[in-house]
Short mmCIF file of C-alpha atoms in Angstrom, two decimals:
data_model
loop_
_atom_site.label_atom_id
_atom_site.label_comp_id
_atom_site.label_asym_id
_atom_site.label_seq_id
_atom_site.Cartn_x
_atom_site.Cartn_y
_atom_site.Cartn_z
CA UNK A 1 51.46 121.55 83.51
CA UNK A 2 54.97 120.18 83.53
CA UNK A 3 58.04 120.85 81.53
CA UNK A 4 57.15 116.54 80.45
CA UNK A 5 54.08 117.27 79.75
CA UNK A 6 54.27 120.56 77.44
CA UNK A 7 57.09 118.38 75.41
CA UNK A 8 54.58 115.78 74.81
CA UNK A 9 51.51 118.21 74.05
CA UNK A 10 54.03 119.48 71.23
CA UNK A 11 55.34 116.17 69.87
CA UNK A 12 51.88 114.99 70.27
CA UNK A 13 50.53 117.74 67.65
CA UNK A 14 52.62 117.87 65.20
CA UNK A 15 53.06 113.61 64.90
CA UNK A 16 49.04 113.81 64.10
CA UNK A 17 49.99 115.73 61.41
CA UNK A 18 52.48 113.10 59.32
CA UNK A 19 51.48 110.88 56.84
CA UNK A 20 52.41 107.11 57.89
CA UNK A 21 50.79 103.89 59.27
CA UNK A 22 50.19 105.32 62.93
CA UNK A 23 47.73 108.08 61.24
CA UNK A 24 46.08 106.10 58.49
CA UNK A 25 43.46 105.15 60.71
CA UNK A 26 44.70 101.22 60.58
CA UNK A 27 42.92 99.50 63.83
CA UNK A 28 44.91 96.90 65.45
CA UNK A 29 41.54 94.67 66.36
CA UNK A 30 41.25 94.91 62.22
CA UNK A 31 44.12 92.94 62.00
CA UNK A 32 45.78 89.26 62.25
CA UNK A 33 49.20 90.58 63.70
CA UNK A 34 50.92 87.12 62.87
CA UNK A 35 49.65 86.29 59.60
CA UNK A 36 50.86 90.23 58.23
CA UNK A 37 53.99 89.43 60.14
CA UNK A 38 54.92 86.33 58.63
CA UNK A 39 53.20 87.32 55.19
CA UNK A 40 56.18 90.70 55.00
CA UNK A 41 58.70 89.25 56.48
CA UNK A 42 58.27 86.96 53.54
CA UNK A 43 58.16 89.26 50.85
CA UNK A 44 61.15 90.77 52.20
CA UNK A 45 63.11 87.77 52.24
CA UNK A 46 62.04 86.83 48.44
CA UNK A 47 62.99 90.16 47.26
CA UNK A 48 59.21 90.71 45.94
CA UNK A 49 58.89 94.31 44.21
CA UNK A 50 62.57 94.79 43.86
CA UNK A 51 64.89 96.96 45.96
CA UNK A 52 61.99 100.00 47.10
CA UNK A 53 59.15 97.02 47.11
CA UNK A 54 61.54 95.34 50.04
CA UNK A 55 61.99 98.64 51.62
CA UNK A 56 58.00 99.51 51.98
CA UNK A 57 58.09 96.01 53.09
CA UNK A 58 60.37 96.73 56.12
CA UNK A 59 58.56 100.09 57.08
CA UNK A 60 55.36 98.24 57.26
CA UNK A 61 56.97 95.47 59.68
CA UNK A 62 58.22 98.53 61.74
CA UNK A 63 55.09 99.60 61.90
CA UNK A 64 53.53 95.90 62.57
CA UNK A 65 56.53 95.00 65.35
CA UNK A 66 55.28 97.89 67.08
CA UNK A 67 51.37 96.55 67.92
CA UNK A 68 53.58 93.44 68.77
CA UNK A 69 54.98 95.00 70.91
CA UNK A 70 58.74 94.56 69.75
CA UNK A 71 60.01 98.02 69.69
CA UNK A 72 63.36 97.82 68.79
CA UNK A 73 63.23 95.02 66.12
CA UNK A 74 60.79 97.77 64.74
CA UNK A 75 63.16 100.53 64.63
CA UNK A 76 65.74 97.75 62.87
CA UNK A 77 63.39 97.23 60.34
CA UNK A 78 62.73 100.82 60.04
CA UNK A 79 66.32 101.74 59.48
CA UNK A 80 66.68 98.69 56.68
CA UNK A 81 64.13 100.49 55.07
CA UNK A 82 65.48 104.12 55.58
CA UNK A 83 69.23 102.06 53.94
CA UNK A 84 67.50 100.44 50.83
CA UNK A 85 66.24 103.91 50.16
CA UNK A 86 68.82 105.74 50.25
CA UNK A 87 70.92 103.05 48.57
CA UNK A 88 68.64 102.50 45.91
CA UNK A 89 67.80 106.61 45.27
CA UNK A 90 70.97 108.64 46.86
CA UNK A 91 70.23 112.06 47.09
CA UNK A 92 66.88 112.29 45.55
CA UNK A 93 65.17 109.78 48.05
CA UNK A 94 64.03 112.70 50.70
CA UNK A 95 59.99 112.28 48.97
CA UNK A 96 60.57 108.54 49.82
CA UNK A 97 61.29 108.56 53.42
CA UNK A 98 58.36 110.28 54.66
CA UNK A 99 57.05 107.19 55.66
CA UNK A 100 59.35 105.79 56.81
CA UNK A 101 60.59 109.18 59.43
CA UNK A 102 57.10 109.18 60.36
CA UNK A 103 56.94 105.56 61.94
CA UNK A 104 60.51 106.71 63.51
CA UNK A 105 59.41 109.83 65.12
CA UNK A 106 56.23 107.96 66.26
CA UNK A 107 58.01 104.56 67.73
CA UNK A 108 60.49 106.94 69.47
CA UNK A 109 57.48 109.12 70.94
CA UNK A 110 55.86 105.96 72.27
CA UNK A 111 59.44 104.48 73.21
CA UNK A 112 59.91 108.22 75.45
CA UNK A 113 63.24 108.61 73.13
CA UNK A 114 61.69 112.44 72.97
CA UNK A 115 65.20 113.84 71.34
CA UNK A 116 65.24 111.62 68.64
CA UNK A 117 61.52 111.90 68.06
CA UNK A 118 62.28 115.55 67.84
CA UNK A 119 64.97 114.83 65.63
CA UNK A 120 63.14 112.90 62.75
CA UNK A 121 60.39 115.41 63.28
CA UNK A 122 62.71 117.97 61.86
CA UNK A 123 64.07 116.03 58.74
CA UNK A 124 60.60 115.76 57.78
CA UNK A 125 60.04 119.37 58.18
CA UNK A 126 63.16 120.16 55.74
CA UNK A 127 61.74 117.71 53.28
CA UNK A 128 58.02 119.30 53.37
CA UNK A 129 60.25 122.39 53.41
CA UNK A 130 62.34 121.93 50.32
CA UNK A 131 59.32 120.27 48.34
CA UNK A 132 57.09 123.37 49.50
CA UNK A 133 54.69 121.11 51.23
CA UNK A 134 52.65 121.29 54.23
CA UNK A 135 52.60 118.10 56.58
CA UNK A 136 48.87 118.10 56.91
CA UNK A 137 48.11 118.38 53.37
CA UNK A 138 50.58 116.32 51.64
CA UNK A 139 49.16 114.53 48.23
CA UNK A 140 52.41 113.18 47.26
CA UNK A 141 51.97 110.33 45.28
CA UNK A 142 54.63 108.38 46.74
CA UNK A 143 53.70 108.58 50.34
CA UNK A 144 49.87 107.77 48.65
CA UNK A 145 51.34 104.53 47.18
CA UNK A 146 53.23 103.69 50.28
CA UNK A 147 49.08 104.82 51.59
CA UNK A 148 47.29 102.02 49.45
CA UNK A 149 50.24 99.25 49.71
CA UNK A 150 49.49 98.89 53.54
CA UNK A 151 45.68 99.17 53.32
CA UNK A 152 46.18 96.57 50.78
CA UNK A 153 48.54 94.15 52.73
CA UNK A 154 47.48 94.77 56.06
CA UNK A 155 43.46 93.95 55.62
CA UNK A 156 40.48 92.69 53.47
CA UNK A 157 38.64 95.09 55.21
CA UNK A 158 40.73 98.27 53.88
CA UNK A 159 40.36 97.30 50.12
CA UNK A 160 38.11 99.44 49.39
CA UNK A 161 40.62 102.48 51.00
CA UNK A 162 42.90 100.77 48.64
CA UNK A 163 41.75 101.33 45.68
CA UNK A 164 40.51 105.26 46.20
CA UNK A 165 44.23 105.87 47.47
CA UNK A 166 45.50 104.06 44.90
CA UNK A 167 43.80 105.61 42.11
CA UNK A 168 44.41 109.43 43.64
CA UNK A 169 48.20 108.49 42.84
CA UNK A 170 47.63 107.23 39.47
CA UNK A 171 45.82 110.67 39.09
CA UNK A 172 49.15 112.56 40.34
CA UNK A 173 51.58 109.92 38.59
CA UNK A 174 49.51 108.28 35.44
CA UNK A 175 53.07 106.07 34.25
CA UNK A 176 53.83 104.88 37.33
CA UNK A 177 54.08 101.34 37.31
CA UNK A 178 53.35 100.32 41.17
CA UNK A 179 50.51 102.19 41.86
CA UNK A 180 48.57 101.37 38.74
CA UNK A 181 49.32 97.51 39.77
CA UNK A 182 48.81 98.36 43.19
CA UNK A 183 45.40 99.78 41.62
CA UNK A 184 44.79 96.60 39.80
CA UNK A 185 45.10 94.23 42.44
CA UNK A 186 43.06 96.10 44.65
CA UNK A 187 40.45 96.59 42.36
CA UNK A 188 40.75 92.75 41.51
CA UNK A 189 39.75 92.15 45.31
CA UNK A 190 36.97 93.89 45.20
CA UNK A 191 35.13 93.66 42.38
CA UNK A 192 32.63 90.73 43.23
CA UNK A 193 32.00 88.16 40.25
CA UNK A 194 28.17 89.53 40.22
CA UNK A 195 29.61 92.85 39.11
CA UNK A 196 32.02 91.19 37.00
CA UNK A 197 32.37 92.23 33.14
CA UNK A 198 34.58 92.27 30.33
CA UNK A 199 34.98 96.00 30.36
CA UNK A 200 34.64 95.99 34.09
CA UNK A 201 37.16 98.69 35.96
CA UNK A 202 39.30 95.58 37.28
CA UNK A 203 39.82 94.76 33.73
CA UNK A 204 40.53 97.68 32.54
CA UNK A 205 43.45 98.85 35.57
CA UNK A 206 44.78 95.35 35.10
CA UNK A 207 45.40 95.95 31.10
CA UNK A 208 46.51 99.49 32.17
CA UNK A 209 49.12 98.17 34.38
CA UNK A 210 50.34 95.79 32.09
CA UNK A 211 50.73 98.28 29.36
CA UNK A 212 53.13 99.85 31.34
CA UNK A 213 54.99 97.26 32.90
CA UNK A 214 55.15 94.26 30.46
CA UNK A 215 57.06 92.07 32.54
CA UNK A 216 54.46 92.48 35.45
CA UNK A 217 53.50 88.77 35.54
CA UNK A 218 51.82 88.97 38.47
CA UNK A 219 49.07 91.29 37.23
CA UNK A 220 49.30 89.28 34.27
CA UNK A 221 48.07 86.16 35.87
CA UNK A 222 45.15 87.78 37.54
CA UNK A 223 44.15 89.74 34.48
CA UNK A 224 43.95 85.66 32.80
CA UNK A 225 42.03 84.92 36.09
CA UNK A 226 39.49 87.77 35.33
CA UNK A 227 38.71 87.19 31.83
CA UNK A 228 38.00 84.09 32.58
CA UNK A 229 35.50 84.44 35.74
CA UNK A 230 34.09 87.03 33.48
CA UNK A 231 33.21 85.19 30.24
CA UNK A 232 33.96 81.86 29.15
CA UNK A 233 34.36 82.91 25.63
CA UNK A 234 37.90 84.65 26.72
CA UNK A 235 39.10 81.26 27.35
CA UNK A 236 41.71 81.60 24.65
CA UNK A 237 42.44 85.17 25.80
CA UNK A 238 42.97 83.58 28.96
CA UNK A 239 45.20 80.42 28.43
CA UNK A 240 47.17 82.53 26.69
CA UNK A 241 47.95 85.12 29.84
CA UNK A 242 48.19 82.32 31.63
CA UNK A 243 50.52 80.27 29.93
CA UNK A 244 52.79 83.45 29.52
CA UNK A 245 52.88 84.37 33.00
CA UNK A 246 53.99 80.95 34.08
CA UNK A 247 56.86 80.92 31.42
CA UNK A 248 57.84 84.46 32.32
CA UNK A 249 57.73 83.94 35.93
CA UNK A 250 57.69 80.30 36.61
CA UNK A 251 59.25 80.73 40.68
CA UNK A 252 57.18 83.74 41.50
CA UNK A 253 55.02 82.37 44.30
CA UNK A 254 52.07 84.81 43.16
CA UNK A 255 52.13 83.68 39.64
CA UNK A 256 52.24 80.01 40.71
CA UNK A 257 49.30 80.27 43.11
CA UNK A 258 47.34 82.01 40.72
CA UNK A 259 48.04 79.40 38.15
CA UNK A 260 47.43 76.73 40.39
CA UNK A 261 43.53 78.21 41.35
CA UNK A 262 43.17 78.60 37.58
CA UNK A 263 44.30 75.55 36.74
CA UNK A 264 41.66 73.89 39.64
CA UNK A 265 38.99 75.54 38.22
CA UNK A 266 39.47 74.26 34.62
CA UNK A 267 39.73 70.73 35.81
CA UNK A 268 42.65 69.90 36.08
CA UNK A 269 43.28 69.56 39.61
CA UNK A 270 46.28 67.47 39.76
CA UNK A 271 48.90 69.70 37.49
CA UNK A 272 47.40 72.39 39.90
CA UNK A 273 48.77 70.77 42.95
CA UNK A 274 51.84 70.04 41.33
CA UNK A 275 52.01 73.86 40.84
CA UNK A 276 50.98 74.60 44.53
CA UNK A 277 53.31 72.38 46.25
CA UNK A 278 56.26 74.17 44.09
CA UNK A 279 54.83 77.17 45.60
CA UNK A 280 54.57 76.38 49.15
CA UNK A 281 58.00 74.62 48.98
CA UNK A 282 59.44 78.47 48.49
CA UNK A 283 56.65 80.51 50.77
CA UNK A 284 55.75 78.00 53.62
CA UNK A 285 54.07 80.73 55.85
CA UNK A 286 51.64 81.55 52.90
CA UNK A 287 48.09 80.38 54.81
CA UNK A 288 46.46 81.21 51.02
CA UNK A 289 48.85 78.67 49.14
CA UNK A 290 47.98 76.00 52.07
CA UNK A 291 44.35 76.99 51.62
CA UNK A 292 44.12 76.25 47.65
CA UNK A 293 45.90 72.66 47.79
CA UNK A 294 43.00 71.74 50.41
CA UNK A 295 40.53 73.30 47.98
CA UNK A 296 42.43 70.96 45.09
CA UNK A 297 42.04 67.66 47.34
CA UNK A 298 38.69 68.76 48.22
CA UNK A 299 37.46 68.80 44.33
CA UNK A 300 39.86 65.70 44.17
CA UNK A 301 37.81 63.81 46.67
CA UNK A 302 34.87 65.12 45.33
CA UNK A 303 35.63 63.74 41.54
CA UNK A 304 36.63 60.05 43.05
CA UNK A 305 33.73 60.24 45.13
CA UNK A 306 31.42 61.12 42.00
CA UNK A 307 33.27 57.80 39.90
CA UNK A 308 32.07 55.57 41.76
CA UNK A 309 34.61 53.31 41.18
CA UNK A 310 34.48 50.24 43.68
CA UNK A 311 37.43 50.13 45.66
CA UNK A 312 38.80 53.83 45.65
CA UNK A 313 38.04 54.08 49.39
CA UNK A 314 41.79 55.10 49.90
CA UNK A 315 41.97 57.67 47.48
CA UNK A 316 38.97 59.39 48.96
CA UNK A 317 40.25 58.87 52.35
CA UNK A 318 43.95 60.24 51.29
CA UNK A 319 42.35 63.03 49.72
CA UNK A 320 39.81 64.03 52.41
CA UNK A 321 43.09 63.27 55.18
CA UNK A 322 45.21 65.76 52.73
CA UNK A 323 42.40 68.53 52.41
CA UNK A 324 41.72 68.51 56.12
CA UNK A 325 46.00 68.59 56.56
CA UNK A 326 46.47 71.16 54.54
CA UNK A 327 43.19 73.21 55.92
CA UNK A 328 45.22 72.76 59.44
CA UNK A 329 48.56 73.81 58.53
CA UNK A 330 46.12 77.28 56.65
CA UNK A 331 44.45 78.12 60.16
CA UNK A 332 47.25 77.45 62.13
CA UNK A 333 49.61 80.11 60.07
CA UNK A 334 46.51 82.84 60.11
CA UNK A 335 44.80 81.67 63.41
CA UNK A 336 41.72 84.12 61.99
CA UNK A 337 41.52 82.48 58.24
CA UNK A 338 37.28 82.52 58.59
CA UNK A 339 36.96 80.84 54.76
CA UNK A 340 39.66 77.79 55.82
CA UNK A 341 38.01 77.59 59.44
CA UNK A 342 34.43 77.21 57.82
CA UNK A 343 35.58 74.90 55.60
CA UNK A 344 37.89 72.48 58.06
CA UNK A 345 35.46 72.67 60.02
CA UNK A 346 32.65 71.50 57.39
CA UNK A 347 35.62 68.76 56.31
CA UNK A 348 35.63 67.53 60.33
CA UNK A 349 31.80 67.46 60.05
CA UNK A 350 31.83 65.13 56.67
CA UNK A 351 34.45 62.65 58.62
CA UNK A 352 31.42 62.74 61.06
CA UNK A 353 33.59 63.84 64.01
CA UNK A 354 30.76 66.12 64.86
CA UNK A 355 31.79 67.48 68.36
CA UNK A 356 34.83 68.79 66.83
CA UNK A 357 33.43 70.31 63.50
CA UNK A 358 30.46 72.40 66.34
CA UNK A 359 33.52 73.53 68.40
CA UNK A 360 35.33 74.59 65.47
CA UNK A 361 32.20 76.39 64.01
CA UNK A 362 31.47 78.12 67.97
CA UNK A 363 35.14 78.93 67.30
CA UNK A 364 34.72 80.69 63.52
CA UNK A 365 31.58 82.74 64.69
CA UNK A 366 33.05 84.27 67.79
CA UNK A 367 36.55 85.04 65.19
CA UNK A 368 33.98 86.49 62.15
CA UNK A 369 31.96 88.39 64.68
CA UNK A 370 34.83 89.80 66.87
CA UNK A 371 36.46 91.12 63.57
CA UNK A 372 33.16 92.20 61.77
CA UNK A 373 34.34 90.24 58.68
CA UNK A 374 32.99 86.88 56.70
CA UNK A 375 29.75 86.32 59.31
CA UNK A 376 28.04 85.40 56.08
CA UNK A 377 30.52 82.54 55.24
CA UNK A 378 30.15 80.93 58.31
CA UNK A 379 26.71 81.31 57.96
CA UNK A 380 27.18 79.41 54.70
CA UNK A 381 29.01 76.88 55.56
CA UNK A 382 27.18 75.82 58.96
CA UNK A 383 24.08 75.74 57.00
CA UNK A 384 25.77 73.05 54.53
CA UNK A 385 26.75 70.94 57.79
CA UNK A 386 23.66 71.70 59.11
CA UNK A 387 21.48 69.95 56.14
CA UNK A 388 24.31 66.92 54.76
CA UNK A 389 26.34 66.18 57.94
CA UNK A 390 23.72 66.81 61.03
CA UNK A 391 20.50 66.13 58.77
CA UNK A 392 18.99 69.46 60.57
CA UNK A 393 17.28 71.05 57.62
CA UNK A 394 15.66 73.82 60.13
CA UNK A 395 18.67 74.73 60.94
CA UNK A 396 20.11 74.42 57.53
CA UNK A 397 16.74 77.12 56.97
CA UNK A 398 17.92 79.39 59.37
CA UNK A 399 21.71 79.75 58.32
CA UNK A 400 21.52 80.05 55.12
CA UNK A 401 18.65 82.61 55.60
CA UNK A 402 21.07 84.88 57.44
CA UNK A 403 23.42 84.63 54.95
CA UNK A 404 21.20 85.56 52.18
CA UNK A 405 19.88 88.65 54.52
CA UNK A 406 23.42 89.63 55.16
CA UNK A 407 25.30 89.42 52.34
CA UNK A 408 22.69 88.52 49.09
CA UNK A 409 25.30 89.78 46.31
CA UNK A 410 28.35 87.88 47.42
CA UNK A 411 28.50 84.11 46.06
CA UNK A 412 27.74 82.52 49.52
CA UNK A 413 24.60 84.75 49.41
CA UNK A 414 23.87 83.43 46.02
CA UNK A 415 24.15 80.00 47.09
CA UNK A 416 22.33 80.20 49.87
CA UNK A 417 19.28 81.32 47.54
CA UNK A 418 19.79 78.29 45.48
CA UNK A 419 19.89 76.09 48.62
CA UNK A 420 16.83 77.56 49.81
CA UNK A 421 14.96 77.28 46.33
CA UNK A 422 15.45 73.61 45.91
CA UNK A 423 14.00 73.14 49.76
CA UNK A 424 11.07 74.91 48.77
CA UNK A 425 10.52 73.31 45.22
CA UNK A 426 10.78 69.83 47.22
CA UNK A 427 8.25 71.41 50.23
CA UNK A 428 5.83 72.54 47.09
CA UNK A 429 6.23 69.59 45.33
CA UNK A 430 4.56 67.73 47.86
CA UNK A 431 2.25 70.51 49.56
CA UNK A 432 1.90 73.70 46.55
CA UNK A 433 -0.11 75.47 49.07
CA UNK A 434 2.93 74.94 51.37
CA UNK A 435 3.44 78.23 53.97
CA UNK A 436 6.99 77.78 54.83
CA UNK A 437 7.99 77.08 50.87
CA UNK A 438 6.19 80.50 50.22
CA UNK A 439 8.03 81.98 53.00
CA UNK A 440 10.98 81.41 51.88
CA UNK A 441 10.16 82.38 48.59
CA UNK A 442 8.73 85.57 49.40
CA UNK A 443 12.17 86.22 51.31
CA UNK A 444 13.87 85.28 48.34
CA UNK A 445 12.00 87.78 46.36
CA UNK A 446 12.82 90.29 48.62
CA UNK A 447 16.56 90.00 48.91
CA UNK A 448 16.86 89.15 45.44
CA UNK A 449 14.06 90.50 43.87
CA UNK A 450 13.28 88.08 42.06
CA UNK A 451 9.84 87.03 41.43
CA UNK A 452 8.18 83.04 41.72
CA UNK A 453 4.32 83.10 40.19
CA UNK A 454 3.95 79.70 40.24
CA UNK A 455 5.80 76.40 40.57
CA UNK A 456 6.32 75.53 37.32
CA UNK A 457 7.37 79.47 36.95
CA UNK A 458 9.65 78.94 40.09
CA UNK A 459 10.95 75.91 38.70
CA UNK A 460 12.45 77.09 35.51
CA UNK A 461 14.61 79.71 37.83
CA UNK A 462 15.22 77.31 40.65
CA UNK A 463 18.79 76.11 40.83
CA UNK A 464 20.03 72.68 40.38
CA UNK A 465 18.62 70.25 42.40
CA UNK A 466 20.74 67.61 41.27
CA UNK A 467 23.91 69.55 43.21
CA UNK A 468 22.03 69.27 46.58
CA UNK A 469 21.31 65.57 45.73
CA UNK A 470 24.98 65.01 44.70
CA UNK A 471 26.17 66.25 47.96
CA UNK A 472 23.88 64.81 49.75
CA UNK A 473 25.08 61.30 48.89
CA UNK A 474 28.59 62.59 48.80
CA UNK A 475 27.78 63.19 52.43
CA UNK A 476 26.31 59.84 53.23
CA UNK A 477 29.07 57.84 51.42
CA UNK A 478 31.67 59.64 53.57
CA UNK A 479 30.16 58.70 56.22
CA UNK A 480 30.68 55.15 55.70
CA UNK A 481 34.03 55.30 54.59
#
C-alpha cells in the first residue's frame, strides 16, 4: 500500500466518524439540487432565523455546492458560516462549529487538500476534547438541531428523520427555542389531516414552541392553520392566530404564504392573492408561493365557472391562463414539483391541449417514480383527466385504483375512494347485480375497511355525487371556451 493510500485509509476513518451532512445518510438522487439551492440561498439573503439561522443556512449550501459540483463556492459558504459563528458567539462557539469543520474536513478530503483536511480534523478533536466527547457518539443538541434543520430543508422524504432528531434535542435542551419550532414544523408536515386532532402532537409542539418564543410568527401561523384543518369550531381560535401573525410579521414570506393558503381556503381567494403576490414580489425563487397563487386562480376559475354568469368567458380564460402561468413559473423553479406537474398538467388537459397534458403526465410518472415520492398523486390526478378531459372512465378505474392501493390514508387516497364510489352507485343504479360496481366496492372495503350491504346502505356513505357532476360540466364548459 502506498504512503497516498495509508493517508487516505486514515482520513477516510476518522471523517466517518463526524457528525455533518456527508454522514447523515442524505442521498443525492433524494434530492432537487436546484430547488434547495435557490430555496437557502434565499433564506440567507432575507436574514431568516437571525444571525446563527443564516449561518446553518450557509453550511448547508456548502454542503449542497458540493453535489453540484462547485467546490470552492462551497468552502466560501462554509467559511461565512464558520464567521457568523464566531461573530455572533466569540469564544464559546467551539459546540457550534462541529458542523460546520466537518463539511470542511470532508470537501477538502474530496478536493485532495489532505493537510487542511487534517487540519480541521484536529480542531474538532480539541473541541470533542475539551467538551469530553467522543466523535462517534456525540448527542449534542446543537449539532442534533443543525441534524433535523437539513433533514427538514433538504427533503419531504426525511421528515419523518426530522422530527425524531428534533425531538432527541428538545429532550437534551427542553427551552430551546429552534429546535422545539424546528420540532413543530416538522411535525406539522407530517401529521396527515386523517390523523389530525385538537390535542394532536403537531398541536401540541406548535403551542410548545410558541410558549417559548412569543414572537415566533411563523409557527404561529401554522398553529392557526392546524386548528383550523382540525376542527371548524376553532375558527375563532384561528382568525385570531392568524390575524396576529400577519400584524406581527406582515413581510415575513412564511407568514404571508401561510396566510394566503388560509385565506384561500376560507373563501376568500382574492385578498389571498393579494397576499401571495406581496410574497413572491420578496422570494421569487419560492416554487411553493408560485404554486398557491395557481391554486387561488384555479378556485377563482372554478367559482366564475360555477356563476354562470353569461359573458364571463374572459375571466375564466384569464384565470385558467394565470393558474397555468403561475403552475409554469412553480415547475420551472423545482423542475421535480410532482403536486404542480400533476396539476399543470391536468390544467393543459382542461384547455383540451391533450398531447401536451399526456407528455407532461409521461413526464410526472417517470420524476415520482425515479424519486420514490408522490406516485399516488399522479395517480390522482391522471385519473381526474382520465374521466373529465379524455372521457376514459376505465382508465379513470384503473388510476385512481392505484392510488387508493398505494396510499389509502393520504387525501388523494381518500378521494380516489369517493371517485370510485359514485362510479359504482351510478353502475348499480342501473345494473344492482352489477360485477364491476361490486368489485370496486369490495376493493374499497378492503383498503378502507369499510363495509357496503346494500345500495341504499352504500348510498348513505357514498360521497357526493354532485362534485363529480360539477366537474364534469366544469370540464365540458372549458372545453368550449
Amino acid at each position: 500500500m502506498s504512503e497516498m493510500s495509508s493517508i487516505q485509509d486514515s482520513l477516510q476513518s476518522k471523517l466517518d466518524q463526524l457528525e455533518c451532512h456527508f454522514t447523515w445518510d442524505i442521498k443525492k438522487e433524494d434530492l432537487g439540487l436546484n430547488d434547495i439551492l435557490n430555496r437557502l440561498e434565499e433564506q440567507a439573503k432575507m436574514g431568516l432565523g437571525g444571525e446563527q439561522g443564516v449561518a446553518r443556512t450557509h453550511c448547508s449550501l456548502g454542503y449542497v455546492k458540493f453535489l453540484l459540483g462547485r467546490k470552492e463556492e462551497a468552502l466560501t459558504d462554509l467559511l461565512k458560516s464558520e464567521t457568523l459563528i464566531k461573530e455572533k458567539l466569540g469564544v464559546n462557539c467551539d459546540k457550534n462549529l462541529i458542523v460546520t469543520y466537518g463539511n470542511f474536513a470532508w470537501i477538502n478530503y474530496h478536493m485532495k487538500n489532505y493537510t487542511e483536511c487534517e487540519s480541521y480534523l484536529m480542531k474538532l478533536q480539541k473541541i470533542h476534547e475539551r467538551f469530553s466527547i467522543e466523535p462517534s457518539t456525540v448527542l449534542d443538541s446543537e449539532v442534533l438541531g443543525e441534524k433535523g434543520w437539513a433533514y427538514l430543508k433538504f427533503s419531504r422524504k426525511y421528515y419523518d428523520k426530522a422530527v425524531e432528531v428534533f425531538q432527541k434535542a428538545v429532550e437534551l435542551d427542553p427551552e430551546n427555542s429552534e429546535w422545539n419550532a424546528g420540532c413543530a414544523k416538522a411535525l406539522f408536515r407530517t401529521e396527515t389531516g386523517t390523523l389530525c386532532t385538537v390535542d394532536s402532537p403537531a398541536i401540541k409542539q406548535l403551542e410548545r414552541a410558541i410558549e417559548i418564543d412569543p414572537d415566533d410568527d411563523a409557527t404561529r401561523v401554522l398553529l392557526g392553520v392546524k386548528l383550523l384543518f382540525c376542527s371548524k369550531k376553532l375558527m375563532n381560535e384561528s382568525e385570531k392566530m392568524i390575524e396576529t401573525a400577519l400584524n406581527g410579521s406582515p413581510e415575513h414570506p412564511h407568514v404571508i404564504r401561510y396566510v394566503g393558503k388560509y385565506f384561500r381556503n376560507q373563501g376568500f381567494v382574492d385578498r389571498s392573492i393579494e397576499l401571495l403576490k406581496k410574497a413572491v414580489e420578496k422570494s421569487p425563487k419560492s416554487g411553493f408561493i408560485h404554486h398557491q397563487l395557481a391554486m387561488c386562480y384555479k378556485t377563482k376559475k372554478i367559482n366564475l365557472l360555477k356563476e354562470k354568469r353569461k359573458g364571463n368567458w374572459p375571466e375564466v380564460n384569464n384565470a385558467r391562463n394565470q393558474c397555468i402561468y403561475y403552475l409554469e413559473k412553480a415547475t420551472s423553479i423545482k423542475d421535480s414539483f410532482v403536486f404542480a406537474m400533476s396539476e399543470l398538467a391536468l390544467q393543459y388537459g382542461e384547455k383540451r391541449d391533450l398531447p401536451k397534458a399526456e407528455k407532461l403526465f409521461d413526464r410526472t410518472f417517470k420524476t415520482a417514480r425515479e424519486k420514490n415520492d408522490s406516485v399516488h398523486v399522479v395517480h390522482y390526478y391522471y385519473a381526474e383527466f382520465q374521466q373529465y378531459c379524455n372521457r376514459r372512465e376505465d382508465l379513470a378505474i384503473i388510476h385512481y385504483t392505484e392510488c387508493l392501493k398505494v396510499s389509502p390514508h393520504t387525501s388523494e387516497g381518500e378521494r380516489s375512494a369517493t371517485k370510485l364510489k359514485n362510479i359504482a352507485q351510478r353502475y348499480l343504479n342501473d345494473d344492482p347485480d352489477d360485477w364491476k360496481a361490486n368489485e370496486i366496492l369490495g376493493l374499497i372495503y378492503q383498503m378502507k375497511g369499510e363495509m357496503f350491504g346494500d345500495t341504499k346502505s352504500y348510498a348513505a356513505t357514498s360521497g357526493n355525487e354532485e362534485d363529480d357532476e360539477s366537474l364534469s360540466n366544469l370540464c365540458e364548459i372549458n372545453c368550449k371556451i
